[in-house]
Amino acid sequence: MELKSVLEIVGYGAWNGGIPVDNSIYEKKGLSFKGGIPVTRQTIEDRIGVRSRMTAPPNLRIGRIALQNLLEGTDLDLSRIRLFIGATNVGDDKKDPGPLIQHPYGTVKRTCPQARAFDLYAGCPGFNVAVELVFMLSLTGFLRTGDISIIVGAENIHRAQAFRPDDTANIIFGDDSLATALQTRADLHPCGNYSCSEPATYPFTDDFVARIADVIFRLNGRDKIDGIIIDNQIGRIACRIPATAARVQSALVEKMYPDEAAAGHFRQFKEALSFYDRNINAFAFDLMTLDQEPDLVERIARAYVESGRYRTVASVFLDRRRGIRVKIHHGSGHAVYRPETGIVDTLTRTHGCFGSYIQAVETARDVFGEMDGKGVFLYATRGACKHLTELLQRNDLTVNDIELLIEHQANFAMIPMTLQNVIDPAGPDRERAVRDFIANKMITNIHTRGNCSVVCMQRLPYDLLRGALKADAIHGYDVNRNLEKLKQAHLIVNDSVGAGMTRSTFIRRATQ
């Protein structure tokens, strides 16, 4: 069925303050990259593409500022706001038990009586996954015509001291916050068969990951499960980076495929990636609801199966005091709506076997992020082809049809390597095609703002629209060379990869 539009992005707001910090701050600290390469201004730029990054003052909650900027700059009916989503990982304070959305939401709560608020933890793709979630709720009648959803991305890496002082991961990141408003444009009603299991409830135990995997396996057996969504009320950063759902997915897969687990397939990158792509093809992410009621995560899981894009999704409510509540949601025969404009389609995939590539690790006195740089690079670049091809093909598109690709910029070196795996490998001039694509169909600000984690996906289109991007060259590649034309791009693809490991992508057709 064709629809004019179901969900549109209708406004942005941002924190635009901070202090620019160039690479010189990291010199003479005795730091070195792997292989003993000394950290200098030039080696940072040569390896990562970052020349400077923005840092926020320690006494500021930048998510509040981004939300206020959105509300002041757009004509939104606050009474129509139904969702406030905090797309984040660390936020302003790594020891904040969350949900982190409570801080910006608290400033407008009284004027949004019908809104529900929650965090969404899916690593750096958190914004893309949040857009997908709002899309699913719009496709299935939870959100109706005129309803507004707001996604606030806030990462204050420096204030939160997310990494150890001697960890070169600090060099990559900048602080940032954006708020995005989306409006539902249609009243849709699911038409198909929906069922769910009776809730399975258990007391909370410290081995909750294994317990949840056991329960899902008991309820669903070896049948395919398309997604796991956990309302994670534990309130520890080590349980949201990576999302607990990703760890549950990994444990569940090993139960479903014990022979492959015993043979070590899930500890070998190439074998594990191929196996998950062939047999799993599922997503996993966490929420943390502000009202701590299990009905919302169950309604979201139901929306995913009623969208027609998934058949079986597990919802989990996880709380120390109230225990563990698991439901399996099934759907069949539901219509798959393909809007003409706005958010057209989405795809999220998690490979939980790589969850340790980006994780928060607790020590006796503190908690710090740890990254396996090589593993992240491999996953980000080699996982792109199958993922993007699947999403584009089911919409009768190819990479060549993309007019603007907004790619997560964890490290500029990932971008050409990703495109080399996506652009036709049999083409005669692939290197030239990659250079042309980066220069004319992409935008970047990693050289001036660093990797802003989950906020990158919001900052890039916002900076494009307000004229904040400038033509430049990074690692010998021309960037931002076609800005005026890209402002008019019709077919836009947002693609992001991060902790979990998860990749999430959505297609947007702008209204002409």
XYZ file of C-alpha atoms in Angstrom:
512
model
C 0.000 0.000 0.000
C 1.330 3.444 -0.935
C 0.964 6.356 1.474
C 1.966 9.950 0.970
C 3.727 10.220 4.336
C 3.716 8.585 7.762
C 6.518 10.332 9.651
C 8.429 13.541 8.957
C 11.366 15.321 10.592
C 9.993 18.799 11.304
C 12.681 20.607 13.293
C 16.072 20.674 14.979
C 17.515 22.411 18.000
C 21.081 22.349 19.272
C 23.617 23.224 21.899
C 26.065 25.367 19.946
C 28.418 26.420 22.698
C 31.567 24.872 24.083
C 35.280 25.398 23.752
C 37.209 24.179 20.681
C 40.173 22.039 21.689
C 42.800 21.294 19.063
C 45.166 18.349 18.962
C 47.955 20.160 20.750
C 46.322 19.426 24.104
C 47.280 15.759 23.710
C 50.940 16.374 22.935
C 53.630 15.914 25.560
C 51.403 13.617 27.628
C 53.386 10.521 26.804
C 50.467 8.930 24.964
C 50.942 6.546 22.064
C 48.742 4.730 19.603
C 48.982 0.991 19.113
C 52.285 0.033 17.568
C 54.121 2.614 19.694
C 53.241 5.542 17.433
C 53.559 8.748 19.504
C 50.457 10.922 19.828
C 51.067 14.287 18.162
C 48.904 16.799 16.355
C 49.881 15.275 13.057
C 49.523 11.602 13.986
C 46.042 12.288 15.367
C 45.001 13.920 12.126
C 46.713 11.229 10.046
C 45.013 8.341 11.880
C 41.586 9.731 12.731
C 41.012 12.887 10.693
C 40.270 14.987 13.800
C 41.896 18.424 14.106
C 39.758 19.770 16.929
C 36.719 18.875 18.999
C 34.196 20.809 21.104
C 34.162 20.421 24.885
C 31.361 21.443 27.230
C 31.881 23.173 30.585
C 31.489 20.861 33.573
C 28.492 22.662 35.082
C 26.221 22.401 32.044
C 23.590 19.851 31.023
C 23.727 20.381 27.286
C 20.651 18.243 26.512
C 18.443 20.828 28.199
C 19.891 23.581 26.024
C 19.324 21.622 22.799
C 15.700 20.949 23.710
C 15.066 24.577 24.632
C 16.620 25.705 21.351
C 14.298 23.353 19.451
C 11.188 24.582 21.247
C 12.123 28.251 20.800
C 12.935 27.854 17.103
C 9.937 25.794 15.971
C 6.182 26.225 16.166
C 5.330 22.996 17.984
C 2.087 22.338 19.837
C 3.503 21.042 23.117
C 0.201 19.420 24.007
C 0.683 17.068 21.015
C 4.051 15.739 22.202
C 3.654 12.023 22.948
C 7.262 10.840 23.280
C 10.508 12.226 24.663
C 13.386 9.892 23.772
C 16.892 10.297 25.130
C 19.214 8.816 22.490
C 22.424 8.559 24.443
C 25.150 6.365 25.894
C 27.026 8.267 28.583
C 25.095 11.537 28.682
C 26.220 14.252 31.049
C 27.264 11.975 33.900
C 28.332 8.343 33.612
C 27.232 7.673 37.210
C 23.731 9.086 36.697
C 21.376 6.101 37.210
C 19.051 7.502 34.536
C 17.003 7.736 32.575
C 19.034 10.640 31.277
C 16.054 12.123 29.402
C 14.596 13.151 32.776
C 16.800 16.273 32.834
C 15.644 17.959 29.589
C 12.122 16.510 29.904
C 11.805 17.883 33.424
C 12.012 21.451 32.091
C 8.808 21.064 30.005
C 6.981 18.204 31.722
C 4.024 20.295 32.909
C 3.251 21.505 29.381
C 3.324 18.000 27.856
C 0.706 16.101 29.888
C 0.382 13.174 27.469
C 4.079 12.542 26.876
C 5.994 9.471 27.932
C 9.747 9.674 28.394
C 12.489 7.098 28.095
C 16.130 6.603 27.169
C 17.139 4.428 24.256
C 20.504 2.658 24.408
C 21.816 1.240 21.136
C 25.324 2.672 20.992
C 26.121 5.343 18.424
C 23.160 4.297 16.205
C 20.793 5.323 19.017
C 19.281 8.211 17.040
C 18.618 6.024 14.014
C 17.048 3.329 16.201
C 14.914 5.979 17.918
C 13.668 7.179 14.509
C 12.857 3.564 13.631
C 10.944 3.128 16.893
C 8.860 6.257 16.260
C 8.252 5.021 12.703
C 6.966 1.677 14.009
C 4.617 3.400 16.467
C 3.366 5.675 13.671
C 2.769 2.714 11.332
C 0.654 0.895 13.882
C -1.632 3.519 15.396
C 0.066 4.218 18.729
C 0.996 7.624 17.302
C -1.682 9.462 15.293
C -1.828 12.375 12.871
C -0.275 15.463 14.437
C 1.454 13.636 17.281
C 4.990 14.845 17.954
C 7.990 12.839 19.109
C 11.201 14.478 20.278
C 14.606 12.779 20.273
C 17.287 14.432 22.397
C 20.831 13.258 21.807
C 23.327 14.354 24.435
C 26.881 13.138 24.932
C 29.168 15.022 27.313
C 32.149 12.692 27.077
C 34.629 15.064 28.712
C 32.404 16.079 31.630
C 31.530 12.442 32.244
C 35.185 11.323 32.018
C 34.056 8.326 30.001
C 37.559 6.942 29.355
C 40.698 6.563 31.450
C 42.979 9.628 31.216
C 45.644 7.683 29.308
C 43.192 6.113 26.833
C 43.639 7.458 23.307
C 39.865 7.035 22.816
C 39.573 10.461 24.484
C 41.211 11.948 21.388
C 38.400 10.844 19.083
C 35.404 12.314 20.863
C 33.808 15.730 21.178
C 30.845 16.822 23.294
C 27.543 17.632 21.619
C 23.776 17.743 21.941
C 20.939 17.984 19.421
C 17.164 17.726 19.645
C 15.030 16.580 16.710
C 11.238 16.811 16.382
C 9.285 14.319 14.279
C 5.591 14.490 13.440
C 3.295 11.603 12.585
C 1.292 12.267 9.414
C -1.200 9.376 9.194
C -3.801 7.456 11.203
C -3.069 3.779 10.583
C -4.593 0.647 12.046
C -2.830 -2.737 12.002
C -4.558 -5.369 9.916
C -3.209 -8.862 10.547
C -2.773 -11.485 13.222
C -1.148 -10.613 16.523
C -0.563 -12.815 19.554
C 1.742 -12.828 22.548
C 2.760 -15.258 25.213
C 1.632 -14.982 28.802
C 4.223 -12.980 30.751
C 6.976 -15.099 32.299
C 8.058 -13.492 35.563
C 11.087 -14.257 37.710
C 12.894 -12.652 40.643
C 15.932 -10.569 39.781
C 19.272 -12.403 39.968
C 22.804 -11.195 39.269
C 23.035 -13.563 36.274
C 20.120 -11.738 34.636
C 21.615 -11.931 31.120
C 21.718 -15.729 31.211
C 18.317 -15.866 32.945
C 16.628 -13.733 30.279
C 18.212 -15.785 27.493
C 16.984 -18.974 29.219
C 13.433 -17.652 29.445
C 13.303 -16.515 25.818
C 14.673 -19.880 24.722
C 12.092 -21.716 26.805
C 9.270 -19.616 25.345
C 10.434 -19.531 21.722
C 12.816 -22.502 21.344
C 15.037 -22.496 18.283
C 12.496 -20.556 16.235
C 13.824 -17.337 14.758
C 13.509 -14.257 16.906
C 13.716 -10.941 15.071
C 14.351 -8.616 17.967
C 14.877 -8.170 21.691
C 13.842 -4.949 23.465
C 14.604 -4.557 27.164
C 13.291 -1.888 29.512
C 16.473 -1.883 31.562
C 15.917 -0.287 34.968
C 19.255 -1.326 36.482
C 20.740 2.162 36.212
C 24.394 1.263 35.608
C 26.354 2.383 32.587
C 28.066 -1.013 32.421
C 24.613 -2.504 31.718
C 23.827 -0.144 28.855
C 27.173 -0.088 26.982
C 26.630 -2.355 25.221
C 22.890 -2.643 25.642
C 21.936 -5.556 27.870
C 19.708 -6.744 25.017
C 22.803 -7.278 22.852
C 24.389 -9.464 25.525
C 21.125 -11.399 25.862
C 21.063 -11.876 22.095
C 24.575 -13.332 22.199
C 23.683 -15.711 25.037
C 20.483 -16.750 23.262
C 22.271 -17.461 19.974
C 24.736 -19.705 21.784
C 21.807 -21.637 23.281
C 20.132 -21.942 19.898
C 23.340 -23.085 18.182
C 25.335 -25.038 20.810
C 27.514 -26.883 18.277
C 28.697 -23.683 16.659
C 29.293 -22.117 20.083
C 31.342 -25.126 21.220
C 33.394 -24.951 18.008
C 34.306 -21.328 18.735
C 32.564 -19.822 15.698
C 31.363 -16.802 17.664
C 34.899 -15.912 18.729
C 36.168 -15.633 15.136
C 35.250 -12.360 13.438
C 34.720 -13.552 9.870
C 32.848 -16.700 10.863
C 30.687 -14.912 13.429
C 29.739 -12.059 11.090
C 28.820 -14.474 8.327
C 26.846 -16.722 10.672
C 24.815 -13.863 12.152
C 24.123 -12.468 8.682
C 22.885 -15.850 7.437
C 20.967 -17.086 10.456
C 20.187 -14.335 12.965
C 19.336 -11.044 11.188
C 17.880 -9.487 14.321
C 18.059 -6.322 16.402
C 18.616 -5.780 20.120
C 18.453 -2.558 22.117
C 17.499 -1.211 25.547
C 15.052 1.359 26.829
C 14.839 2.908 30.266
C 11.362 4.289 30.891
C 10.905 7.162 33.288
C 7.613 5.864 34.688
C 9.025 2.323 35.160
C 5.876 0.652 33.837
C 6.275 -2.479 31.647
C 3.384 -1.663 29.335
C 5.404 0.668 27.086
C 8.161 -1.790 26.138
C 5.453 -4.385 25.433
C 3.537 -1.931 23.248
C 6.691 -1.060 21.335
C 7.482 -4.737 20.723
C 3.925 -5.236 19.503
C 4.317 -2.315 17.092
C 7.430 -3.889 15.591
C 5.562 -7.087 14.670
C 2.377 -5.261 13.612
C 4.455 -3.172 11.186
C 4.788 -6.268 9.010
C 8.555 -5.975 8.990
C 9.158 -8.473 11.826
C 7.400 -11.635 12.962
C 8.696 -12.364 16.473
C 10.015 -9.906 19.058
C 10.770 -10.388 22.750
C 9.968 -7.655 25.261
C 11.657 -7.686 28.663
C 11.102 -5.564 31.757
C 14.180 -5.750 33.983
C 14.217 -4.276 37.472
C 16.061 -5.209 40.663
C 13.022 -4.729 42.857
C 10.242 -5.925 40.564
C 12.147 -8.707 38.861
C 12.165 -9.910 35.244
C 9.088 -9.989 32.992
C 9.364 -11.528 29.503
C 6.810 -11.690 26.682
C 7.140 -13.050 23.147
C 5.135 -11.117 20.545
C 4.129 -12.728 17.231
C 2.656 -11.132 14.130
C 1.664 -12.368 10.667
C -0.243 -11.083 7.681
C 0.255 -7.421 8.506
C 0.433 -4.896 5.676
C 3.830 -3.344 4.962
C 3.265 0.356 4.327
C 5.788 2.126 2.108
C 5.335 5.896 2.335
C 6.214 8.093 -0.617
C 7.916 10.790 1.460
C 9.303 11.341 4.940
C 10.774 8.315 6.685
C 10.364 5.591 4.070
C 11.990 2.508 5.587
C 14.398 1.439 8.322
C 16.676 -1.478 9.181
C 18.506 -2.328 12.406
C 20.755 -5.344 12.942
C 22.732 -6.349 16.024
C 25.636 -8.803 16.198
C 25.722 -9.425 19.927
C 28.734 -11.719 19.645
C 30.815 -8.545 19.172
C 29.388 -6.800 22.241
C 32.788 -6.551 23.924
C 34.172 -4.351 21.110
C 32.726 -1.262 22.843
C 31.854 -1.693 26.494
C 31.865 0.003 29.873
C 33.963 -1.870 32.415
C 33.579 -1.369 36.148
C 36.559 -1.180 38.494
C 36.529 -1.062 42.278
C 36.130 2.718 42.302
C 35.019 3.796 38.849
C 33.743 2.742 35.444
C 35.420 3.431 32.102
C 34.733 2.775 28.457
C 36.919 0.338 26.537
C 37.127 -0.024 22.756
C 38.644 -2.682 20.552
C 39.612 -0.309 17.757
C 40.480 -3.024 15.251
C 37.268 -4.917 15.904
C 35.132 -1.787 15.573
C 36.866 -0.858 12.321
C 36.294 -4.327 10.853
C 32.650 -4.408 11.860
C 31.914 -0.901 10.631
C 33.500 -1.362 7.221
C 32.810 -5.015 6.398
C 29.271 -5.135 7.723
C 28.023 -2.300 5.541
C 27.529 -4.044 2.203
C 24.952 -6.665 3.177
C 23.086 -4.299 5.469
C 22.753 -1.391 3.048
C 22.098 -3.664 0.086
C 19.210 -5.360 1.909
C 17.548 -2.081 2.821
C 18.058 -0.466 -0.577
C 16.990 -3.477 -2.625
C 13.697 -3.912 -0.817
C 12.966 -0.298 -1.775
C 14.068 -0.829 -5.410
C 17.123 1.364 -4.900
C 20.872 1.116 -5.363
C 23.752 3.032 -3.821
C 23.858 5.199 -6.938
C 20.332 6.448 -6.174
C 21.411 7.975 -2.859
C 21.648 11.759 -3.136
C 22.936 12.344 0.413
C 24.537 9.726 2.667
C 24.880 10.725 6.317
C 27.385 8.230 7.682
C 28.486 7.891 11.285
C 31.979 9.403 11.493
C 33.654 7.395 14.237
C 36.937 7.752 12.396
C 37.276 9.323 8.963
C 39.348 6.362 7.749
C 36.238 4.191 8.089
C 34.311 6.183 5.499
C 36.293 5.371 2.313
C 36.752 1.775 3.483
C 33.000 1.444 4.031
C 32.235 2.830 0.582
C 34.758 0.529 -1.038
C 32.720 -2.375 0.335
C 29.409 -0.881 -0.771
C 30.111 0.574 -4.226
C 30.100 -2.040 -6.989
C 33.358 -3.967 -6.421
C 33.459 -4.957 -10.083
C 33.381 -1.365 -11.247
C 36.413 -0.226 -13.264
C 37.060 2.962 -11.320
C 36.006 2.163 -7.769
C 38.591 4.443 -6.139
C 37.491 7.362 -8.296
C 33.849 6.563 -7.536
C 34.563 6.507 -3.797
C 36.306 9.879 -3.949
C 33.471 11.384 -5.976
C 30.863 9.988 -3.578
C 32.633 11.385 -0.482
C 33.091 14.802 -2.083
C 29.635 15.234 -3.601
C 27.158 12.939 -1.814
C 28.337 13.098 1.798
C 28.957 15.652 4.529
C 31.368 15.540 7.456
C 32.522 17.642 10.387
C 34.718 15.115 12.183
C 37.763 17.287 11.515
C 36.255 20.197 13.475
C 33.968 18.538 16.052
C 35.342 15.020 16.482
C 33.218 11.914 16.854
C 30.134 13.063 18.780
C 28.859 9.535 19.341
C 25.084 9.199 18.987
C 24.726 12.940 18.247
C 26.571 12.754 14.897
C 23.426 11.610 13.084
C 21.555 14.726 14.194
C 24.388 17.269 14.022
C 25.337 16.627 10.395
C 21.984 17.494 8.711
C 21.503 20.371 11.152
C 24.917 21.829 10.271
C 24.200 21.388 6.570
C 20.917 23.289 6.759
C 22.364 26.185 8.778
C 25.438 26.596 6.560
C 28.003 25.585 9.185
C 29.911 23.131 6.971
C 32.861 24.175 4.816
C 34.681 22.542 1.906
C 37.941 20.940 2.996
C 40.160 17.894 2.514
C 40.745 15.030 4.972
C 43.270 12.255 4.391
C 43.577 13.461 0.809
C 39.820 13.198 0.149
C 37.799 16.274 -0.802
C 34.853 16.752 1.567
C 31.784 19.019 1.648
C 32.216 20.033 -2.007
C 28.533 20.059 -3.014
C 26.807 21.711 -0.060
C 24.214 23.853 -1.828
C 22.971 20.956 -3.922
C 22.952 18.607 -0.918
C 20.601 20.992 0.896
C 18.080 20.078 -1.802
C 18.751 16.325 -1.704
C 15.606 14.267 -2.128
C 16.772 10.735 -1.245
C 18.723 10.718 2.030
C 20.171 7.716 3.866
C 21.281 7.833 7.519
C 23.661 4.986 8.411
C 25.287 4.486 11.795
C 27.247 1.793 13.599
C 28.299 1.354 17.220
C 28.176 -0.551 20.487
C 26.273 -3.794 20.510
C 27.609 -4.179 17.849
C 24.650 -2.633 16.053
C 24.099 -1.037 12.661
C 20.962 1.030 12.028
C 19.902 2.786 8.849
C 16.887 4.688 7.616
C 15.822 6.084 4.250
C 14.226 9.500 4.047
C 12.612 11.115 1.027
C 12.381 14.850 1.444
C 9.237 16.614 0.299
C 9.989 18.624 -2.826
